[in-house]
mmCIF file of C-alpha atoms in Angstrom:
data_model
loop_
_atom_site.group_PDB
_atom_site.id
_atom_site.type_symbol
_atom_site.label_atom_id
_atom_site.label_comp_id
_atom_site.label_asym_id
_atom_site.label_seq_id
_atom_site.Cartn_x
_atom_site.Cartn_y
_atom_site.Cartn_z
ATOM 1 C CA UNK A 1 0.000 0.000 0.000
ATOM 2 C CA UNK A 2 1.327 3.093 -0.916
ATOM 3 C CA UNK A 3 1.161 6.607 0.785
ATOM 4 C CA UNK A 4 2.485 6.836 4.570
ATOM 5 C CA UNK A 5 0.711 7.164 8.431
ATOM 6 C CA UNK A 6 2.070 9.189 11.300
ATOM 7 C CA UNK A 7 3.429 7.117 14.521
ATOM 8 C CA UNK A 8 4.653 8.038 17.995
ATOM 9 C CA UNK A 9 7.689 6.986 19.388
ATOM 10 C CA UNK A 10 6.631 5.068 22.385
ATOM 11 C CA UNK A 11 10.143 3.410 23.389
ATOM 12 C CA UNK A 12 13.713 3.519 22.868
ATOM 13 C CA UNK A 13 15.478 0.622 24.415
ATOM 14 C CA UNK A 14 19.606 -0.024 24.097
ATOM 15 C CA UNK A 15 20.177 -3.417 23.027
ATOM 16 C CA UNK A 16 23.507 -3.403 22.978
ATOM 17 C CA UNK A 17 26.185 -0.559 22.663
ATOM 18 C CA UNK A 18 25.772 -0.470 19.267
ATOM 19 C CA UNK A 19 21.504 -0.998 18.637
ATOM 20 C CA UNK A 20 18.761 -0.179 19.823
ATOM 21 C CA UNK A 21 15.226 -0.848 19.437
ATOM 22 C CA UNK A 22 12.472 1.206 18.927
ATOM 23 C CA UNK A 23 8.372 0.803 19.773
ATOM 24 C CA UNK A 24 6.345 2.448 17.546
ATOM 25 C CA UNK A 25 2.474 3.616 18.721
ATOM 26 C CA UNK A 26 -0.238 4.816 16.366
ATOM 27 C CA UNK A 27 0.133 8.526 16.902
ATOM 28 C CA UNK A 28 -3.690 9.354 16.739
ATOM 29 C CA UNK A 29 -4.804 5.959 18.584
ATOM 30 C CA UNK A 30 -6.022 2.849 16.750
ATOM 31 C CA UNK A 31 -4.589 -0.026 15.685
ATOM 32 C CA UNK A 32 -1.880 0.240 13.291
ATOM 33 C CA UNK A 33 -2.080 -2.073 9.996
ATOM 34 C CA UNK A 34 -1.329 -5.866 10.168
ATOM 35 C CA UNK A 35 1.991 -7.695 9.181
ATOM 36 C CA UNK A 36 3.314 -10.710 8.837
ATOM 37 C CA UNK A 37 6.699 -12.224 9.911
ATOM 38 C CA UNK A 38 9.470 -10.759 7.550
ATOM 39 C CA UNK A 39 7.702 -7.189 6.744
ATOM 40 C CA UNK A 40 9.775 -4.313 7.135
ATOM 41 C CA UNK A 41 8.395 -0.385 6.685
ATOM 42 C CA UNK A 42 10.629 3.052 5.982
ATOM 43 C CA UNK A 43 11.240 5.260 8.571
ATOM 44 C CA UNK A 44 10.591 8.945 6.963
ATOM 45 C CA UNK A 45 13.431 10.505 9.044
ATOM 46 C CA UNK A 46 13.709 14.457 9.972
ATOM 47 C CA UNK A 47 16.847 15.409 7.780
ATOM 48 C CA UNK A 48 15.000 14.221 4.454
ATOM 49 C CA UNK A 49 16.450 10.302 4.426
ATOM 50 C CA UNK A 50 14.547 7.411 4.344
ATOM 51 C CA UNK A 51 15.797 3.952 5.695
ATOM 52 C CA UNK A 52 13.994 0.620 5.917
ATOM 53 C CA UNK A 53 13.865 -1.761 9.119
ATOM 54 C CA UNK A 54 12.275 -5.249 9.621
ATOM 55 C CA UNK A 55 9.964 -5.438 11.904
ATOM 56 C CA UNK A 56 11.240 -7.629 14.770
ATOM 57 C CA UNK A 57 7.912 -7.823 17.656
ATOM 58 C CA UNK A 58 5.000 -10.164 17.024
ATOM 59 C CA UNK A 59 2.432 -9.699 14.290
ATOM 60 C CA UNK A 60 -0.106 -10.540 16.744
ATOM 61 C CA UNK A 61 0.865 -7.618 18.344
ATOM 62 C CA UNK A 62 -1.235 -5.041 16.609
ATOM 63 C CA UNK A 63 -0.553 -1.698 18.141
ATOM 64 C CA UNK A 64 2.665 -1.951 17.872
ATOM 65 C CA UNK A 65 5.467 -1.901 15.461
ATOM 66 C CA UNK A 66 9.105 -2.636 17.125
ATOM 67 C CA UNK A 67 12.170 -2.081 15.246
ATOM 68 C CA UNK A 68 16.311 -1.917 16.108
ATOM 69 C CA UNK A 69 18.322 -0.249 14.425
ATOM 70 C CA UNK A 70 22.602 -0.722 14.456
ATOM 71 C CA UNK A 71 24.377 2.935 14.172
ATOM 72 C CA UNK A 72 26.693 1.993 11.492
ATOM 73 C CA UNK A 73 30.213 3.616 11.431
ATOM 74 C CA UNK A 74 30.001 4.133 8.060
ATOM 75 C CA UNK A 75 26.611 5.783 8.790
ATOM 76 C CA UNK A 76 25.283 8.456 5.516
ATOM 77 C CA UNK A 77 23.311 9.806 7.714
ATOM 78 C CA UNK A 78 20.225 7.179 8.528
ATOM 79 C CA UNK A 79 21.486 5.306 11.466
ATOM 80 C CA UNK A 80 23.236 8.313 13.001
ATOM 81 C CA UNK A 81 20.663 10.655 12.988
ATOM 82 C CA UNK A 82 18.262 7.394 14.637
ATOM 83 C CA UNK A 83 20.354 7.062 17.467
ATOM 84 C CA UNK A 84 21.176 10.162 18.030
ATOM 85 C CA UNK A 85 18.284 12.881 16.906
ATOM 86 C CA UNK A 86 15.144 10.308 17.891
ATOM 87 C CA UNK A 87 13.087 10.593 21.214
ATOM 88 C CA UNK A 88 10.662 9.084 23.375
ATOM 89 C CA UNK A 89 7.794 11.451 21.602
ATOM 90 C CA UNK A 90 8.654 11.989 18.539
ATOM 91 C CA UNK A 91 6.454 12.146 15.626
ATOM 92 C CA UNK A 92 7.140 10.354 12.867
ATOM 93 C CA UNK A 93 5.614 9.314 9.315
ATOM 94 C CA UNK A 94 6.367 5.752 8.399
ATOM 95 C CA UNK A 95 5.573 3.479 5.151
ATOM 96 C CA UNK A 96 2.846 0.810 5.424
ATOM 97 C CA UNK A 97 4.733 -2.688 5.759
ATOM 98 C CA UNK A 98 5.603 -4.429 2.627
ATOM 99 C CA UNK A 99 6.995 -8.148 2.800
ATOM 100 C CA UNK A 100 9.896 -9.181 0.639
ATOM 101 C CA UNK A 101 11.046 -11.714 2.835
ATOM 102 C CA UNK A 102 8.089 -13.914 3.623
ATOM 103 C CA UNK A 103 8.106 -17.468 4.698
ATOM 104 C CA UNK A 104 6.476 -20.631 2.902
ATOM 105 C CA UNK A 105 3.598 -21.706 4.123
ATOM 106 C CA UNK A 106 4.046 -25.537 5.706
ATOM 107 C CA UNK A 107 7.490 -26.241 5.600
ATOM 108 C CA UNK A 108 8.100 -29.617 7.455
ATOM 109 C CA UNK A 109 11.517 -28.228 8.685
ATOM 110 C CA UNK A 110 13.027 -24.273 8.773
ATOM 111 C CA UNK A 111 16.750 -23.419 9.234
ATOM 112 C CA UNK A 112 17.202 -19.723 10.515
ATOM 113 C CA UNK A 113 20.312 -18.081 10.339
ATOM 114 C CA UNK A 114 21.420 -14.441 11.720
ATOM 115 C CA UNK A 115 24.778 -12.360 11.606
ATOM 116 C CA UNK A 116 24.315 -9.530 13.984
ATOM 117 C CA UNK A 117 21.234 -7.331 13.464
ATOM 118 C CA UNK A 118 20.149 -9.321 10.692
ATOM 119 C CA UNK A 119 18.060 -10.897 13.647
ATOM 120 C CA UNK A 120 15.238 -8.593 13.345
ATOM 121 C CA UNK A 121 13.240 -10.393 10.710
ATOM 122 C CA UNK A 122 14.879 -13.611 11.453
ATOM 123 C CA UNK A 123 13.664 -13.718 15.436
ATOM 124 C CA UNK A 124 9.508 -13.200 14.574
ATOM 125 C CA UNK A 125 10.117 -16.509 12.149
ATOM 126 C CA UNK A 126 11.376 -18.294 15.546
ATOM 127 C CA UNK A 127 8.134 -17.167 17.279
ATOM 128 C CA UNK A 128 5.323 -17.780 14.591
ATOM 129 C CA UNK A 129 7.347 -21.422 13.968
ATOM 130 C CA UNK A 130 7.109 -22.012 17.657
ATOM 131 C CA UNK A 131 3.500 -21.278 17.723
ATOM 132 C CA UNK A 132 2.643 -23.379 14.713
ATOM 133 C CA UNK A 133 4.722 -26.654 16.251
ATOM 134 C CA UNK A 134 6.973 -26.897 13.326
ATOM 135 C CA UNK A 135 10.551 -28.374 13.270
ATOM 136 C CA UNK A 136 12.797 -25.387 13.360
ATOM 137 C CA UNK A 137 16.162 -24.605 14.661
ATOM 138 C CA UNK A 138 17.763 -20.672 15.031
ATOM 139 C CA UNK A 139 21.409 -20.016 14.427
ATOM 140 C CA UNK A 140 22.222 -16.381 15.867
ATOM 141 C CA UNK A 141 26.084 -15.070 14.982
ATOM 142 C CA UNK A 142 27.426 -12.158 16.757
ATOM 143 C CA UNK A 143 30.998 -10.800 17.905
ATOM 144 C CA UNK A 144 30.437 -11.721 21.273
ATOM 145 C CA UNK A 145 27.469 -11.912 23.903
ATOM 146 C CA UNK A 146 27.000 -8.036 24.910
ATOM 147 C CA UNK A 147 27.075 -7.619 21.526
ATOM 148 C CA UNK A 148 23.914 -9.770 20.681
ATOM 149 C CA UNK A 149 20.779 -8.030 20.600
ATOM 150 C CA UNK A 150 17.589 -9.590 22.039
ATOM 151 C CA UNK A 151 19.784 -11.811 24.058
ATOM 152 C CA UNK A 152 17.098 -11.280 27.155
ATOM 153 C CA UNK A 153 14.018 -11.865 25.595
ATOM 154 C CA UNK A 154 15.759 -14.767 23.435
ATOM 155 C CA UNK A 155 16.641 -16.276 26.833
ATOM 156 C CA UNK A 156 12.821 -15.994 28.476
ATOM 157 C CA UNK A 157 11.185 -16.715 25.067
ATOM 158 C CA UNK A 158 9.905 -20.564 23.997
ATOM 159 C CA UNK A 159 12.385 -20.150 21.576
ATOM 160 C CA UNK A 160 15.167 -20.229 23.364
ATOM 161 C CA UNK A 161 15.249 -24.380 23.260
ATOM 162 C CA UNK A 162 15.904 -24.277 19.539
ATOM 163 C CA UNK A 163 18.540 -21.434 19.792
ATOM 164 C CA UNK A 164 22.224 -21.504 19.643
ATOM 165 C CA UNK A 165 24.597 -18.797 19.663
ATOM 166 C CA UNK A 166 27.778 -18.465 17.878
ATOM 167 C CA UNK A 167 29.860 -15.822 19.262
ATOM 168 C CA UNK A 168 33.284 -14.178 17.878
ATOM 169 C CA UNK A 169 33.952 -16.795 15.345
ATOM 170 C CA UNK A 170 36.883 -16.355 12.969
ATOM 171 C CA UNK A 171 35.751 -16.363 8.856
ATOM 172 C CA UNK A 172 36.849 -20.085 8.478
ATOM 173 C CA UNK A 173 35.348 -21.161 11.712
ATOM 174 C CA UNK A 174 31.884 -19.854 10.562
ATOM 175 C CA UNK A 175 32.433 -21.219 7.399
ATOM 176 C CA UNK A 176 33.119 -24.916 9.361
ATOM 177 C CA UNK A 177 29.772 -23.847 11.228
ATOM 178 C CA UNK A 178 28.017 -23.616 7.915
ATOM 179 C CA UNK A 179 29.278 -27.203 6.589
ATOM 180 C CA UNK A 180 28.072 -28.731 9.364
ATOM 181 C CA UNK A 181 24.156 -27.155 9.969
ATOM 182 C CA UNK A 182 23.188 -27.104 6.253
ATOM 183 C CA UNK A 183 24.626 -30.600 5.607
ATOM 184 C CA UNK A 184 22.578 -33.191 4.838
ATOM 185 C CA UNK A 185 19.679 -30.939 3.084
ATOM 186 C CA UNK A 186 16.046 -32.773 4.242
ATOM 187 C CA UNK A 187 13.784 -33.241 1.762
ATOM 188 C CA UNK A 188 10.764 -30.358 2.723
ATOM 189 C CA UNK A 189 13.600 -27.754 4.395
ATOM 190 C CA UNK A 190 13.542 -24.440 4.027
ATOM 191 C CA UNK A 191 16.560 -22.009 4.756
ATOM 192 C CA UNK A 192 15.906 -18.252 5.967
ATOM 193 C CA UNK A 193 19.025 -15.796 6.404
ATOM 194 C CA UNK A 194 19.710 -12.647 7.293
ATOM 195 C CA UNK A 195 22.560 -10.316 7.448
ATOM 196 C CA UNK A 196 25.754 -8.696 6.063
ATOM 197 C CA UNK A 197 27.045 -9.185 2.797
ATOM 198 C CA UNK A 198 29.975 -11.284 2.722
ATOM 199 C CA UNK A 199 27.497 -13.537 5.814
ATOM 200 C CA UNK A 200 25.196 -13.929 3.289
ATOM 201 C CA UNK A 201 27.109 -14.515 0.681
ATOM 202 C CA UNK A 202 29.276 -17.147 2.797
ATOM 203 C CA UNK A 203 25.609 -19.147 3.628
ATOM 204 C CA UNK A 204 24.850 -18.938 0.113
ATOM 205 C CA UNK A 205 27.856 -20.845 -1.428
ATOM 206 C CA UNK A 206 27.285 -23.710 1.138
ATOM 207 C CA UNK A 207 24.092 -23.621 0.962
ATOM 208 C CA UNK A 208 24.983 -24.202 -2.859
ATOM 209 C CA UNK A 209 26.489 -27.404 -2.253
ATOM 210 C CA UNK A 210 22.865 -29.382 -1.443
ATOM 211 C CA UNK A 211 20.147 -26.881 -0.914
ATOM 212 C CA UNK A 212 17.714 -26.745 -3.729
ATOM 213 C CA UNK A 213 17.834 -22.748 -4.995
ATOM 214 C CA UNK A 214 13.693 -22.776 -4.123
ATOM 215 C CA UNK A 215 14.375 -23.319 -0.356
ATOM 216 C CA UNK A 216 16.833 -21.018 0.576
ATOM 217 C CA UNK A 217 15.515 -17.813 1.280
ATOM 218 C CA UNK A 218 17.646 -14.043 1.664
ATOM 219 C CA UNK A 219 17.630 -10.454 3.110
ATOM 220 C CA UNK A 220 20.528 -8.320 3.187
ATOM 221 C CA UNK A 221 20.618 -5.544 6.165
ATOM 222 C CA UNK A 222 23.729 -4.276 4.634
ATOM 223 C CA UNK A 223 25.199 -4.217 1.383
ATOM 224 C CA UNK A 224 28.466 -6.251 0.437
ATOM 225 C CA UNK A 225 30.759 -3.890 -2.147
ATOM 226 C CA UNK A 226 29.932 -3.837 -5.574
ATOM 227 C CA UNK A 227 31.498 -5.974 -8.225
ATOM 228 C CA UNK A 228 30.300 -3.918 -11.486
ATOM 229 C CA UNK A 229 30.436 -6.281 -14.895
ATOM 230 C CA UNK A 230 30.622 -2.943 -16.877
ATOM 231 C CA UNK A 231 32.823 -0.948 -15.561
ATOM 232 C CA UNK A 232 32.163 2.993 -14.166
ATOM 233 C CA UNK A 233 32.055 4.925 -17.101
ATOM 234 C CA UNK A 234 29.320 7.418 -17.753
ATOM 235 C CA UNK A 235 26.122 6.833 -19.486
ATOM 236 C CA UNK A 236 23.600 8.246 -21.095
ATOM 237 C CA UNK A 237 19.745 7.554 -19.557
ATOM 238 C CA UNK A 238 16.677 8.501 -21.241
ATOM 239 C CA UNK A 239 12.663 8.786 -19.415
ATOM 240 C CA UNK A 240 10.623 7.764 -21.921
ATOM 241 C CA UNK A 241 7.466 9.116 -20.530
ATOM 242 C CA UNK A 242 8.969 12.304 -19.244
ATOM 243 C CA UNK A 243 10.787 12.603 -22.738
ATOM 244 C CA UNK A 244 14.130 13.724 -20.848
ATOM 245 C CA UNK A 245 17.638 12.827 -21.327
ATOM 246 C CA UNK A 246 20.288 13.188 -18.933
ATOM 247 C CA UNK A 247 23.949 11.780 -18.558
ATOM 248 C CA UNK A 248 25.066 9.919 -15.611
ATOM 249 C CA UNK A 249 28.898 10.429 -14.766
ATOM 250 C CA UNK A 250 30.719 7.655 -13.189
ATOM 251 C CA UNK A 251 30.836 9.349 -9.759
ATOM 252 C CA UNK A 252 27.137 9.541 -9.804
ATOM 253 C CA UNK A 253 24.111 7.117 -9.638
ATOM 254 C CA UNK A 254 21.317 7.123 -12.104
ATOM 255 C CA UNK A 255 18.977 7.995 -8.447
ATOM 256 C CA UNK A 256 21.497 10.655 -7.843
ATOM 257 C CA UNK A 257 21.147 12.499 -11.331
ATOM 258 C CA UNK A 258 17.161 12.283 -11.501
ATOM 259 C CA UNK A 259 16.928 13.416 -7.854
ATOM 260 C CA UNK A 260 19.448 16.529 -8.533
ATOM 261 C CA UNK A 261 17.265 17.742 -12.061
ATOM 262 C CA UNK A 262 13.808 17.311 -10.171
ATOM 263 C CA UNK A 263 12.864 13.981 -11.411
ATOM 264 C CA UNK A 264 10.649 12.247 -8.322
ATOM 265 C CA UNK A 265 11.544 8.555 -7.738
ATOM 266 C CA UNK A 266 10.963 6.663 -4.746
ATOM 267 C CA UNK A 267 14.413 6.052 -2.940
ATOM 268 C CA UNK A 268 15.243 4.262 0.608
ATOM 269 C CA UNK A 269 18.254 2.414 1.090
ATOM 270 C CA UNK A 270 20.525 3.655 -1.582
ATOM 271 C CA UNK A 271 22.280 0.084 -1.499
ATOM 272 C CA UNK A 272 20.413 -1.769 -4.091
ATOM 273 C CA UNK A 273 18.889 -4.224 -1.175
ATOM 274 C CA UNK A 274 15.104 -3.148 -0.882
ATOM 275 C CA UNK A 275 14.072 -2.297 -4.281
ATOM 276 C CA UNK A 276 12.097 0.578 -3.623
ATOM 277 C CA UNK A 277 13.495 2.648 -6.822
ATOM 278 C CA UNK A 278 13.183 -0.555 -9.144
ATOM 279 C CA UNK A 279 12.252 0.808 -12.621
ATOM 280 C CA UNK A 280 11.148 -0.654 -15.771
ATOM 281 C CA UNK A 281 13.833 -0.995 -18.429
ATOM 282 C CA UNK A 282 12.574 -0.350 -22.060
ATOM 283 C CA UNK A 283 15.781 -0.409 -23.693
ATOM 284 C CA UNK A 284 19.535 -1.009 -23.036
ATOM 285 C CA UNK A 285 21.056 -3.519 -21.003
ATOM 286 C CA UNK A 286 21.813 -2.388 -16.953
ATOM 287 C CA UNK A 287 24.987 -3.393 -15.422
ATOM 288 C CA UNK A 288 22.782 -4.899 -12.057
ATOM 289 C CA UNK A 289 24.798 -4.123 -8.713
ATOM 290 C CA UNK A 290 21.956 -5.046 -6.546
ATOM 291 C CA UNK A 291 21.177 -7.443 -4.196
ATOM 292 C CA UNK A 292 17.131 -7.311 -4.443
ATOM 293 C CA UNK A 293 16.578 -9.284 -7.891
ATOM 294 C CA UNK A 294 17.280 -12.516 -8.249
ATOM 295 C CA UNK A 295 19.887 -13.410 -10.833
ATOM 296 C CA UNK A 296 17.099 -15.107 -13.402
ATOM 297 C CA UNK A 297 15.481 -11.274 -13.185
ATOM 298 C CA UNK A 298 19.272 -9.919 -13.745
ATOM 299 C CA UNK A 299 19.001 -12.029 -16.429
ATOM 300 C CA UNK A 300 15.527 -10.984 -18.147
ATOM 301 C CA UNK A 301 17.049 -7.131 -18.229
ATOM 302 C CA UNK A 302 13.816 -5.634 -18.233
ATOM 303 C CA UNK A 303 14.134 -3.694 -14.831
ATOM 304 C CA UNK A 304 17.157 -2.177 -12.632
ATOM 305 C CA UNK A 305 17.539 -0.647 -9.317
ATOM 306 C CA UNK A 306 18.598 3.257 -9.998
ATOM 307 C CA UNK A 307 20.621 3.852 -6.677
ATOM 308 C CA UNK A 308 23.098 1.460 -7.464
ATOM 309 C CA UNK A 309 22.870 -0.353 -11.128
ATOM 310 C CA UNK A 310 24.510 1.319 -13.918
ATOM 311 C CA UNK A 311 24.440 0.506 -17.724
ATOM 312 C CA UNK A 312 27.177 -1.808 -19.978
ATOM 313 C CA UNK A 313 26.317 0.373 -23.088
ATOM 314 C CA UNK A 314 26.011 3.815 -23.582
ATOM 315 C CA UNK A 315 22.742 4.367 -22.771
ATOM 316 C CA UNK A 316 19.480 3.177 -21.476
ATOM 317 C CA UNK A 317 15.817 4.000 -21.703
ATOM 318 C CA UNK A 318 13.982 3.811 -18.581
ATOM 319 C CA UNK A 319 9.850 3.622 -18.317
ATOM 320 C CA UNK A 320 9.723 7.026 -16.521
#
């Protein structure tokens, strides 16, 4: 659903030195809309950004939203300004949630894994697979155990059975970790995973190695550095319903050029992971940098993210 609705910040709540979480009230009363386990919604922020968070509490819960957000240190802004402009009071406007990361209905057996904050969608999974009696088991990575968020409520949750923690593991020992969970793959498993780049990506290859592609399921919180196919040169890019042309230099994004001559596009995370500014490609091939399409929709070339794809020609025409 499109458009946004205003909400109070009820709570803020330190996690660990590095997150915190948030509790979000309706700010005129009410119930706020429903979600379901793996949703996420954009926080409209007060300096102009917009940044997307999963939505960690229980969808049963419905007058509240709870997110946690980690202040990056290479912070643009979003995270920063979070932890240190928000307060208790604050009025805020917020998306409606949107789900890109839902779960398959009846699965006879669910793997979760988590790096760090990636356990904000992951840890609602855990709870709605407790409820529903279904073979699960959570595997929650983090630097060390004042540096896990949720580690509390983890502990005094049903959950907390099928949990183990992994804490301050070296590359190759996760990597050893990895070889051992996801091997043998189970006939009827399902794989859910969240969290930073070269995490994901680390999952992903063993995963490779026995899981059916189908059954293992992805969200990046943070994006792993891009590997462009087509180099950084500049580009032309033409709106086809606008009837515009503009050229994109290499030290610019295609987001970043439309934004700067007035051209309105919808833009959150800037990292090519939510695909809020995903665009219809009419002609030209993109040079895809993302991490939201899946690499059979790389493949089809029919639509790009514009804060971080590019273009292996010299120019592309864009349904705008």
């Amino acid at each position: 659903m499109k458009g946004t609705l205003d909400v109070l910040v009820e709570a803020i709540d330190r996690e660990t030195p590095e997150i915190i979480s948030i509790t979000l009230a309706p700010a005129n009363g009410g119930a706020l809309p429903p979600f379901d386990c793996g949703s996420h919604i954009d926080l409209h922020l007060s300096n102009g950004l917009i940044r997307q968070y999963s939505l960690w509490g229980s969808p049963e819960d419905g007058d509240r939203y709870r997110i946690a957000v980690k202040k990056e240190a290479n912070s643009r802004g979003g995270s920063r300004h979070v932890h240190e402009a928000l307060s208790v009071g604050d009025i805020l406007p917020i998306s409606y949630p949107r789900n890109n990361f839902p779960m398959t209905p009846g699965p006879e057996r669910v793997v979760l894994l988590a790096g760090g904050v990636g356990i904000t969608p992951i840890l609602p999974m855990a709870e709605e697979l407790e409820r529903n009696d279904t073979d699960y088991e959570l595997h929650y990575f983090t630097r060390s155990p004042e540096l896990t968020a949720f580690a509390d409520h983890i502990a005094s949750s049903p959950i907390a059975g099928r949990t183990s923690h992994h804490f301050g593991l070296a590359p190759q020992e996760v990597q050893r970790e990895m070889a051992r969970i996801l091997a043998p793959y189970r006939p009827g498993s399902h794989l859910y995973l969240c969290g930073p780049g070269p995490f994901i990506e680390m999952v992903v290859a063993e995963a490779g190695r026995n899981w059916p592609r189908d059954a293992v399921h992805l969200e990046y919180f943070s994006a792993a550095p891009p590997a462009s196919t087509g180099g950084q040169e500049g580009f032309e890019v033409y709106l086809a319903k606008a009837g515009q042309s503009f050229d994109v230099p290499a030290d610019m994004s295609i987001a970043e050029v439309l934004l700067e001559n007035g051209i309105g596009i919808e833009l959150s995370c800037e990292q090519g992971i939510c695909g809020t500014c995903l665009t219809r490609v009419v002609d030209g091939i993109p040079d895809h940098q993302d991490m939201f399409l899946s690499e059979e929709e790389h493949a089809q070339n029919d639509q790009m993210t514009l804060c971080v794809s590019r273009c292996k020609g010299n120019r592309l025409v864009l349904d705008i």
